[in-house]
């Protein structure tokens, strides 16, 4: 954790936690609130994808933590919807708290409608992924996520590779304080090599 540095000043303090807008990882990459990230998985070559909702550290231990919203890879769903491309992923309402040490790299995760080039050209540019559906895990449903005109109903996402807001609509996505924080593959103990384990520390 000491090799990960906060970028900028504290933006707010709440319940013993100090919140920040960005953090610089050990390899020099900067993760912003709103960034897409690849997280380490147990199997070699495997990874998880997530969107960063919050970045904070606890006042006592100084552990650097993120609250993240998961994107599901096709292999993690029930398989009822076949992906249209190898880089297609699915948004979800599932959230967790994980150490920033579990982040392997940043990733650009963009709504399909906002991609100006062909999908193949877009996918060829590093860790680029896209989505247009949300996966509702308990019901096993796939719900379209619309990207309306900029003057329509919208939610604000930050692109991993562009810290400025990108306006994206979520006709079916409502952010609720009661969102589930249960990990998708819970285990008894937290491991920095397995980010799906819920971080149970100081009530997180």
PDB file of C-alpha atoms in Angstrom:
ATOM      1  CA  UNK A   1       0.000   0.000   0.000  1.00  0.00           C
ATOM      2  CA  UNK A   2       2.905   2.368   0.645  1.00  0.00           C
ATOM      3  CA  UNK A   3       3.893   2.231  -3.021  1.00  0.00           C
ATOM      4  CA  UNK A   4       0.462   3.519  -4.080  1.00  0.00           C
ATOM      5  CA  UNK A   5       0.208   7.308  -3.847  1.00  0.00           C
ATOM      6  CA  UNK A   6      -2.852   9.529  -3.739  1.00  0.00           C
ATOM      7  CA  UNK A   7      -3.136  12.159  -6.459  1.00  0.00           C
ATOM      8  CA  UNK A   8      -4.496  15.499  -5.269  1.00  0.00           C
ATOM      9  CA  UNK A   9      -5.985  16.577  -1.976  1.00  0.00           C
ATOM     10  CA  UNK A  10      -8.641  14.908   0.147  1.00  0.00           C
ATOM     11  CA  UNK A  11     -12.035  15.625  -1.400  1.00  0.00           C
ATOM     12  CA  UNK A  12     -14.038  14.661   1.688  1.00  0.00           C
ATOM     13  CA  UNK A  13     -13.822  12.829   5.004  1.00  0.00           C
ATOM     14  CA  UNK A  14     -16.506  10.526   6.322  1.00  0.00           C
ATOM     15  CA  UNK A  15     -16.615   7.952   9.135  1.00  0.00           C
ATOM     16  CA  UNK A  16     -12.861   7.836   9.544  1.00  0.00           C
ATOM     17  CA  UNK A  17     -12.208   7.510   5.814  1.00  0.00           C
ATOM     18  CA  UNK A  18     -10.414  10.020   3.593  1.00  0.00           C
ATOM     19  CA  UNK A  19     -11.679  10.103   0.018  1.00  0.00           C
ATOM     20  CA  UNK A  20      -9.608  11.001  -3.037  1.00  0.00           C
ATOM     21  CA  UNK A  21     -10.254  11.549  -6.740  1.00  0.00           C
ATOM     22  CA  UNK A  22      -7.288   9.541  -8.029  1.00  0.00           C
ATOM     23  CA  UNK A  23      -4.377   7.292  -7.078  1.00  0.00           C
ATOM     24  CA  UNK A  24      -1.045   6.512  -8.721  1.00  0.00           C
ATOM     25  CA  UNK A  25      -0.252   2.799  -8.796  1.00  0.00           C
ATOM     26  CA  UNK A  26       3.133   1.166  -8.356  1.00  0.00           C
ATOM     27  CA  UNK A  27       3.687   1.046 -12.137  1.00  0.00           C
ATOM     28  CA  UNK A  28       2.887   4.747 -12.533  1.00  0.00           C
ATOM     29  CA  UNK A  29      -0.641   4.334 -13.950  1.00  0.00           C
ATOM     30  CA  UNK A  30      -3.228   6.711 -12.506  1.00  0.00           C
ATOM     31  CA  UNK A  31      -6.645   5.371 -11.498  1.00  0.00           C
ATOM     32  CA  UNK A  32      -9.445   7.952 -11.251  1.00  0.00           C
ATOM     33  CA  UNK A  33     -12.900   7.744  -9.752  1.00  0.00           C
ATOM     34  CA  UNK A  34     -14.770   6.639 -12.864  1.00  0.00           C
ATOM     35  CA  UNK A  35     -11.880   4.630 -14.279  1.00  0.00           C
ATOM     36  CA  UNK A  36     -12.242   1.140 -15.662  1.00  0.00           C
ATOM     37  CA  UNK A  37      -9.760  -1.310 -14.158  1.00  0.00           C
ATOM     38  CA  UNK A  38      -8.554  -4.872 -14.673  1.00  0.00           C
ATOM     39  CA  UNK A  39      -8.203  -6.795 -11.413  1.00  0.00           C
ATOM     40  CA  UNK A  40      -6.022  -9.774 -10.683  1.00  0.00           C
ATOM     41  CA  UNK A  41      -7.681 -13.186 -10.790  1.00  0.00           C
ATOM     42  CA  UNK A  42      -6.622 -16.539  -9.403  1.00  0.00           C
ATOM     43  CA  UNK A  43      -5.827 -18.208 -12.729  1.00  0.00           C
ATOM     44  CA  UNK A  44      -2.856 -17.101 -14.785  1.00  0.00           C
ATOM     45  CA  UNK A  45      -3.934 -14.852 -17.624  1.00  0.00           C
ATOM     46  CA  UNK A  46      -7.428 -14.371 -16.172  1.00  0.00           C
ATOM     47  CA  UNK A  47      -8.763 -11.033 -14.942  1.00  0.00           C
ATOM     48  CA  UNK A  48     -11.859  -9.238 -13.721  1.00  0.00           C
ATOM     49  CA  UNK A  49     -13.214  -5.885 -14.944  1.00  0.00           C
ATOM     50  CA  UNK A  50     -14.691  -3.149 -12.786  1.00  0.00           C
ATOM     51  CA  UNK A  51     -15.646   0.532 -12.706  1.00  0.00           C
ATOM     52  CA  UNK A  52     -14.254   2.613  -9.824  1.00  0.00           C
ATOM     53  CA  UNK A  53     -16.993   4.320  -7.794  1.00  0.00           C
ATOM     54  CA  UNK A  54     -14.885   5.608  -4.871  1.00  0.00           C
ATOM     55  CA  UNK A  55     -11.258   5.771  -3.684  1.00  0.00           C
ATOM     56  CA  UNK A  56     -10.416   6.104   0.002  1.00  0.00           C
ATOM     57  CA  UNK A  57      -8.129   5.140   2.869  1.00  0.00           C
ATOM     58  CA  UNK A  58      -8.931   4.435   6.496  1.00  0.00           C
ATOM     59  CA  UNK A  59      -7.637   6.938   9.025  1.00  0.00           C
ATOM     60  CA  UNK A  60      -5.843   4.405  11.232  1.00  0.00           C
ATOM     61  CA  UNK A  61      -4.197   1.867   8.940  1.00  0.00           C
ATOM     62  CA  UNK A  62      -3.795   3.912   5.759  1.00  0.00           C
ATOM     63  CA  UNK A  63      -4.965   1.001   3.607  1.00  0.00           C
ATOM     64  CA  UNK A  64      -5.890   2.169   0.115  1.00  0.00           C
ATOM     65  CA  UNK A  65      -9.287   0.902  -0.963  1.00  0.00           C
ATOM     66  CA  UNK A  66     -11.693   1.324  -3.845  1.00  0.00           C
ATOM     67  CA  UNK A  67     -15.406   0.761  -4.097  1.00  0.00           C
ATOM     68  CA  UNK A  68     -15.977  -0.829  -7.487  1.00  0.00           C
ATOM     69  CA  UNK A  69     -18.900  -1.819  -9.692  1.00  0.00           C
ATOM     70  CA  UNK A  70     -18.344  -5.068 -11.572  1.00  0.00           C
ATOM     71  CA  UNK A  71     -18.517  -5.655 -15.279  1.00  0.00           C
ATOM     72  CA  UNK A  72     -19.218  -9.293 -16.132  1.00  0.00           C
ATOM     73  CA  UNK A  73     -17.192 -11.079 -18.761  1.00  0.00           C
ATOM     74  CA  UNK A  74     -19.262 -13.401 -20.983  1.00  0.00           C
ATOM     75  CA  UNK A  75     -17.822 -16.487 -19.229  1.00  0.00           C
ATOM     76  CA  UNK A  76     -19.138 -15.167 -15.892  1.00  0.00           C
ATOM     77  CA  UNK A  77     -22.780 -14.971 -17.015  1.00  0.00           C
ATOM     78  CA  UNK A  78     -25.347 -17.718 -17.499  1.00  0.00           C
ATOM     79  CA  UNK A  79     -24.520 -17.811 -21.206  1.00  0.00           C
ATOM     80  CA  UNK A  80     -28.047 -16.976 -22.359  1.00  0.00           C
ATOM     81  CA  UNK A  81     -26.768 -14.027 -24.378  1.00  0.00           C
ATOM     82  CA  UNK A  82     -23.899 -14.690 -26.742  1.00  0.00           C
ATOM     83  CA  UNK A  83     -21.412 -11.797 -26.984  1.00  0.00           C
ATOM     84  CA  UNK A  84     -21.271  -9.994 -30.322  1.00  0.00           C
ATOM     85  CA  UNK A  85     -17.512  -9.517 -29.987  1.00  0.00           C
ATOM     86  CA  UNK A  86     -14.679 -10.904 -27.855  1.00  0.00           C
ATOM     87  CA  UNK A  87     -14.349  -7.525 -26.099  1.00  0.00           C
ATOM     88  CA  UNK A  88     -18.026  -7.190 -25.172  1.00  0.00           C
ATOM     89  CA  UNK A  89     -18.738  -7.129 -21.421  1.00  0.00           C
ATOM     90  CA  UNK A  90     -21.857  -6.546 -19.331  1.00  0.00           C
ATOM     91  CA  UNK A  91     -22.519  -3.831 -16.756  1.00  0.00           C
ATOM     92  CA  UNK A  92     -23.946  -4.861 -13.375  1.00  0.00           C
ATOM     93  CA  UNK A  93     -25.285  -3.431 -10.117  1.00  0.00           C
ATOM     94  CA  UNK A  94     -22.909  -5.616  -8.078  1.00  0.00           C
ATOM     95  CA  UNK A  95     -20.428  -3.626  -5.986  1.00  0.00           C
ATOM     96  CA  UNK A  96     -17.525  -4.563  -3.726  1.00  0.00           C
ATOM     97  CA  UNK A  97     -14.685  -3.028  -1.744  1.00  0.00           C
ATOM     98  CA  UNK A  98     -11.184  -4.081  -2.767  1.00  0.00           C
ATOM     99  CA  UNK A  99      -7.619  -3.047  -2.068  1.00  0.00           C
ATOM    100  CA  UNK A 100      -5.970  -0.978  -4.784  1.00  0.00           C
ATOM    101  CA  UNK A 101      -3.195  -3.573  -4.722  1.00  0.00           C
ATOM    102  CA  UNK A 102      -5.567  -5.889  -6.621  1.00  0.00           C
ATOM    103  CA  UNK A 103      -5.581  -3.571  -9.659  1.00  0.00           C
ATOM    104  CA  UNK A 104      -3.497  -4.993 -12.468  1.00  0.00           C
ATOM    105  CA  UNK A 105      -4.039  -2.284 -15.090  1.00  0.00           C
ATOM    106  CA  UNK A 106      -6.431   0.400 -16.272  1.00  0.00           C
ATOM    107  CA  UNK A 107      -8.952  -0.470 -18.985  1.00  0.00           C
ATOM    108  CA  UNK A 108     -11.110   1.628 -21.265  1.00  0.00           C
ATOM    109  CA  UNK A 109     -14.739   0.438 -20.998  1.00  0.00           C
ATOM    110  CA  UNK A 110     -17.047   2.379 -23.317  1.00  0.00           C
ATOM    111  CA  UNK A 111     -20.681   2.152 -24.332  1.00  0.00           C
ATOM    112  CA  UNK A 112     -20.914   0.582 -27.782  1.00  0.00           C
ATOM    113  CA  UNK A 113     -22.796   3.569 -29.179  1.00  0.00           C
ATOM    114  CA  UNK A 114     -19.941   5.927 -28.287  1.00  0.00           C
ATOM    115  CA  UNK A 115     -17.351   4.020 -30.325  1.00  0.00           C
ATOM    116  CA  UNK A 116     -16.623   5.989 -33.486  1.00  0.00           C
ATOM    117  CA  UNK A 117     -14.484   3.363 -35.214  1.00  0.00           C
ATOM    118  CA  UNK A 118     -15.271  -0.243 -36.039  1.00  0.00           C
ATOM    119  CA  UNK A 119     -15.350  -2.645 -33.095  1.00  0.00           C
ATOM    120  CA  UNK A 120     -12.296  -4.479 -34.413  1.00  0.00           C
ATOM    121  CA  UNK A 121     -10.271  -1.262 -34.679  1.00  0.00           C
ATOM    122  CA  UNK A 122     -11.391  -0.190 -31.201  1.00  0.00           C
ATOM    123  CA  UNK A 123     -10.610  -3.594 -29.664  1.00  0.00           C
ATOM    124  CA  UNK A 124      -7.141  -3.613 -31.205  1.00  0.00           C
ATOM    125  CA  UNK A 125      -6.116  -0.602 -29.089  1.00  0.00           C
ATOM    126  CA  UNK A 126      -4.877  -2.180 -25.872  1.00  0.00           C
ATOM    127  CA  UNK A 127      -7.298  -2.977 -23.039  1.00  0.00           C
ATOM    128  CA  UNK A 128     -10.424  -1.613 -24.720  1.00  0.00           C
ATOM    129  CA  UNK A 129     -13.808  -3.155 -23.909  1.00  0.00           C
ATOM    130  CA  UNK A 130     -17.403  -2.146 -24.630  1.00  0.00           C
ATOM    131  CA  UNK A 131     -20.889  -2.809 -23.294  1.00  0.00           C
ATOM    132  CA  UNK A 132     -24.503  -2.166 -24.229  1.00  0.00           C
ATOM    133  CA  UNK A 133     -26.288  -4.509 -21.797  1.00  0.00           C
ATOM    134  CA  UNK A 134     -26.523  -4.857 -18.046  1.00  0.00           C
ATOM    135  CA  UNK A 135     -26.480  -8.336 -16.541  1.00  0.00           C
ATOM    136  CA  UNK A 136     -28.842  -8.834 -13.592  1.00  0.00           C
ATOM    137  CA  UNK A 137     -27.234 -11.794 -11.879  1.00  0.00           C
ATOM    138  CA  UNK A 138     -29.981 -13.006  -9.496  1.00  0.00           C
ATOM    139  CA  UNK A 139     -32.525 -13.247 -12.326  1.00  0.00           C
ATOM    140  CA  UNK A 140     -30.021 -14.102 -15.057  1.00  0.00           C
ATOM    141  CA  UNK A 141     -31.419 -11.323 -17.244  1.00  0.00           C
ATOM    142  CA  UNK A 142     -29.748  -9.063 -19.817  1.00  0.00           C
ATOM    143  CA  UNK A 143     -31.218  -5.550 -19.963  1.00  0.00           C
ATOM    144  CA  UNK A 144     -30.297  -3.038 -22.709  1.00  0.00           C
ATOM    145  CA  UNK A 145     -28.425   0.040 -21.498  1.00  0.00           C
ATOM    146  CA  UNK A 146     -29.263   2.956 -23.773  1.00  0.00           C
ATOM    147  CA  UNK A 147     -26.966   5.890 -24.550  1.00  0.00           C
ATOM    148  CA  UNK A 148     -29.419   8.711 -25.365  1.00  0.00           C
ATOM    149  CA  UNK A 149     -28.597  12.141 -26.862  1.00  0.00           C
ATOM    150  CA  UNK A 150     -26.632  14.460 -24.603  1.00  0.00           C
ATOM    151  CA  UNK A 151     -29.767  16.485 -23.847  1.00  0.00           C
ATOM    152  CA  UNK A 152     -31.665  13.394 -22.677  1.00  0.00           C
ATOM    153  CA  UNK A 153     -31.747  11.583 -19.328  1.00  0.00           C
ATOM    154  CA  UNK A 154     -28.218  10.553 -18.455  1.00  0.00           C
ATOM    155  CA  UNK A 155     -25.742   9.404 -15.879  1.00  0.00           C
ATOM    156  CA  UNK A 156     -22.113  10.510 -15.816  1.00  0.00           C
ATOM    157  CA  UNK A 157     -19.278   8.016 -16.270  1.00  0.00           C
ATOM    158  CA  UNK A 158     -15.592   8.800 -16.520  1.00  0.00           C
ATOM    159  CA  UNK A 159     -13.572   7.050 -19.181  1.00  0.00           C
ATOM    160  CA  UNK A 160     -10.440   5.326 -17.961  1.00  0.00           C
ATOM    161  CA  UNK A 161      -8.351   6.984 -20.634  1.00  0.00           C
ATOM    162  CA  UNK A 162     -10.142  10.326 -20.435  1.00  0.00           C
ATOM    163  CA  UNK A 163     -10.714  11.890 -16.989  1.00  0.00           C
ATOM    164  CA  UNK A 164     -13.365  14.221 -18.361  1.00  0.00           C
ATOM    165  CA  UNK A 165     -17.018  13.160 -17.938  1.00  0.00           C
ATOM    166  CA  UNK A 166     -18.691  11.251 -20.747  1.00  0.00           C
ATOM    167  CA  UNK A 167     -22.479  11.474 -20.722  1.00  0.00           C
ATOM    168  CA  UNK A 168     -24.052   8.037 -20.913  1.00  0.00           C
ATOM    169  CA  UNK A 169     -27.696   7.157 -20.352  1.00  0.00           C
ATOM    170  CA  UNK A 170     -28.898   4.348 -18.148  1.00  0.00           C
ATOM    171  CA  UNK A 171     -32.591   3.866 -18.769  1.00  0.00           C
ATOM    172  CA  UNK A 172     -32.608   0.763 -16.600  1.00  0.00           C
ATOM    173  CA  UNK A 173     -29.871   1.606 -14.085  1.00  0.00           C
ATOM    174  CA  UNK A 174     -30.774   3.330 -10.844  1.00  0.00           C
ATOM    175  CA  UNK A 175     -28.081   3.809  -8.231  1.00  0.00           C
ATOM    176  CA  UNK A 176     -29.358   2.823  -4.832  1.00  0.00           C
ATOM    177  CA  UNK A 177     -27.710   3.035  -1.390  1.00  0.00           C
ATOM    178  CA  UNK A 178     -28.901  -0.536  -0.935  1.00  0.00           C
ATOM    179  CA  UNK A 179     -26.807  -1.977  -3.779  1.00  0.00           C
ATOM    180  CA  UNK A 180     -25.418  -5.378  -2.950  1.00  0.00           C
ATOM    181  CA  UNK A 181     -21.801  -5.443  -1.748  1.00  0.00           C
ATOM    182  CA  UNK A 182     -21.556  -9.213  -1.651  1.00  0.00           C
ATOM    183  CA  UNK A 183     -18.682 -10.589  -3.709  1.00  0.00           C
ATOM    184  CA  UNK A 184     -19.565 -12.833  -6.611  1.00  0.00           C
ATOM    185  CA  UNK A 185     -17.293 -15.608  -5.392  1.00  0.00           C
ATOM    186  CA  UNK A 186     -17.125 -15.144  -1.601  1.00  0.00           C
ATOM    187  CA  UNK A 187     -14.425 -16.921   0.393  1.00  0.00           C
ATOM    188  CA  UNK A 188     -13.716 -16.928   4.139  1.00  0.00           C
ATOM    189  CA  UNK A 189     -10.697 -14.615   3.909  1.00  0.00           C
ATOM    190  CA  UNK A 190      -9.643 -11.675   1.773  1.00  0.00           C
ATOM    191  CA  UNK A 191      -6.714 -12.256  -0.576  1.00  0.00           C
ATOM    192  CA  UNK A 192      -5.042  -9.608  -2.706  1.00  0.00           C
ATOM    193  CA  UNK A 193      -4.889 -12.182  -5.495  1.00  0.00           C
ATOM    194  CA  UNK A 194      -8.648 -12.721  -5.403  1.00  0.00           C
ATOM    195  CA  UNK A 195     -10.480  -9.362  -5.563  1.00  0.00           C
ATOM    196  CA  UNK A 196     -13.926 -10.963  -5.598  1.00  0.00           C
ATOM    197  CA  UNK A 197     -13.683 -11.570  -1.866  1.00  0.00           C
ATOM    198  CA  UNK A 198     -15.500  -8.908   0.070  1.00  0.00           C
ATOM    199  CA  UNK A 199     -13.207  -6.791   2.235  1.00  0.00           C
ATOM    200  CA  UNK A 200     -14.434  -7.204   5.787  1.00  0.00           C
ATOM    201  CA  UNK A 201     -12.545  -4.638   7.785  1.00  0.00           C
ATOM    202  CA  UNK A 202     -13.881  -1.846   9.984  1.00  0.00           C
ATOM    203  CA  UNK A 203     -17.384  -2.488   8.677  1.00  0.00           C
ATOM    204  CA  UNK A 204     -16.499  -2.331   4.952  1.00  0.00           C
TER     205      UNK A 204
END
